[in-house]
Amino acid sequence: GYGAAYPEMADLLVPGITFEQLLRAAAARGIYPLAPECVEAFVTDRVNSHRSPTGAIEQHLRDGRWIQIKERRAADGGILSAWTDITEIKRREQALRESEERFALAIEGINDGLWDWDLLGGRVFRSERLREILGRPRSEPIHEPSWWLAQIHPDDVEPYSSAVGRHLKTGESLFVCEYRARHASGEYLWVLDRAISRRGADGRVLRMVGSITHITDRKRMEMQLREA
């Protein structure tokens, strides 16, 4: 077990060597990425956890590998240990974190408000940018499913609801609708609502993900052109 996880220590695995001696030798050989001033604290903590096992321990080695160590006390008073190489799991976790960070940066970088509607779970996510577009305070719960409908201009509720209903019933993947939404000041802003849907095998929409774009200036120009 120990020799397989730490091949650089194979020559030290001789009868009589203590666990603490192995730890110090491993630190001296640079197996653990530790600063010299951290070695003593590391050895003390690791010896204590070895003598009184409480759960899994993860160690990052200088060669880039991650080792998970599970220990438990045996009936005869000894310690049973199992070493598992979890490097690939750690790499996947890191890749997922980086992907999530890129997505978060992308959200911050665009000027649209984003929303995500899970129809099966009845949950809705709305981004902070969407809150900003309507000037809503952070104390206002914007993730309630019915919250957005309450912000739509009374004259636009029926056209909006009909457009959503048609989208849910047809096989179209793209949803597009323009309407007015109420700003915290009481003013109504024109917004462009666009979304794509994921459907199940039966054609039923399972999830809609969309964006809200503030288009009041564009609508005003269109109205002025029509009047002209």
mmCIF file of C-alpha atoms in Angstrom, residues 3 16 22 27 51 68-69 81 83 95 100 104 109 118 132 134 163 167 169 173-174 186 189 191 195 214 220 228:
data_model
loop_
_atom_site.group_PDB
_atom_site.id
_atom_site.type_symbol
_atom_site.label_atom_id
_atom_site.label_comp_id
_atom_site.label_asym_id
_atom_site.label_seq_id
_atom_site.Cartn_x
_atom_site.Cartn_y
_atom_site.Cartn_z
ATOM 1 C CA GLY A 3 5.130 1.672 -1.303
ATOM 2 C CA GLY A 16 11.063 -1.054 12.768
ATOM 3 C CA LEU A 22 8.431 7.935 7.223
ATOM 4 C CA ALA A 27 8.993 15.709 3.639
ATOM 5 C CA ARG A 51 -3.386 7.606 15.744
ATOM 6 C CA GLN A 68 -6.915 9.727 -0.580
ATOM 7 C CA ILE A 69 -6.123 7.936 2.680
ATOM 8 C CA SER A 81 -4.963 2.129 6.055
ATOM 9 C CA TRP A 83 -4.547 4.508 -0.200
ATOM 10 C CA ALA A 95 -12.107 21.375 -14.832
ATOM 11 C CA GLU A 100 -18.249 27.324 -13.812
ATOM 12 C CA ALA A 104 -19.926 33.217 -14.307
ATOM 13 C CA GLY A 109 -19.699 40.320 -19.228
ATOM 14 C CA ASP A 118 -37.069 24.418 -14.635
ATOM 15 C CA GLU A 132 -30.493 45.678 -12.184
ATOM 16 C CA LEU A 134 -35.599 46.774 -13.427
ATOM 17 C CA ALA A 163 -46.830 33.571 -26.651
ATOM 18 C CA HIS A 167 -44.277 27.981 -27.453
ATOM 19 C CA LYS A 169 -47.514 23.558 -27.119
ATOM 20 C CA SER A 173 -37.207 25.511 -29.767
ATOM 21 C CA LEU A 174 -36.873 29.312 -29.924
ATOM 22 C CA GLY A 186 -42.907 52.813 -11.716
ATOM 23 C CA LEU A 189 -39.433 49.542 -19.937
ATOM 24 C CA VAL A 191 -37.722 44.390 -23.143
ATOM 25 C CA ALA A 195 -35.258 31.803 -24.916
ATOM 26 C CA HIS A 214 -33.571 46.393 -22.484
ATOM 27 C CA ARG A 220 -38.934 54.876 -28.980
ATOM 28 C CA ALA A 228 -42.891 60.723 -38.947
#
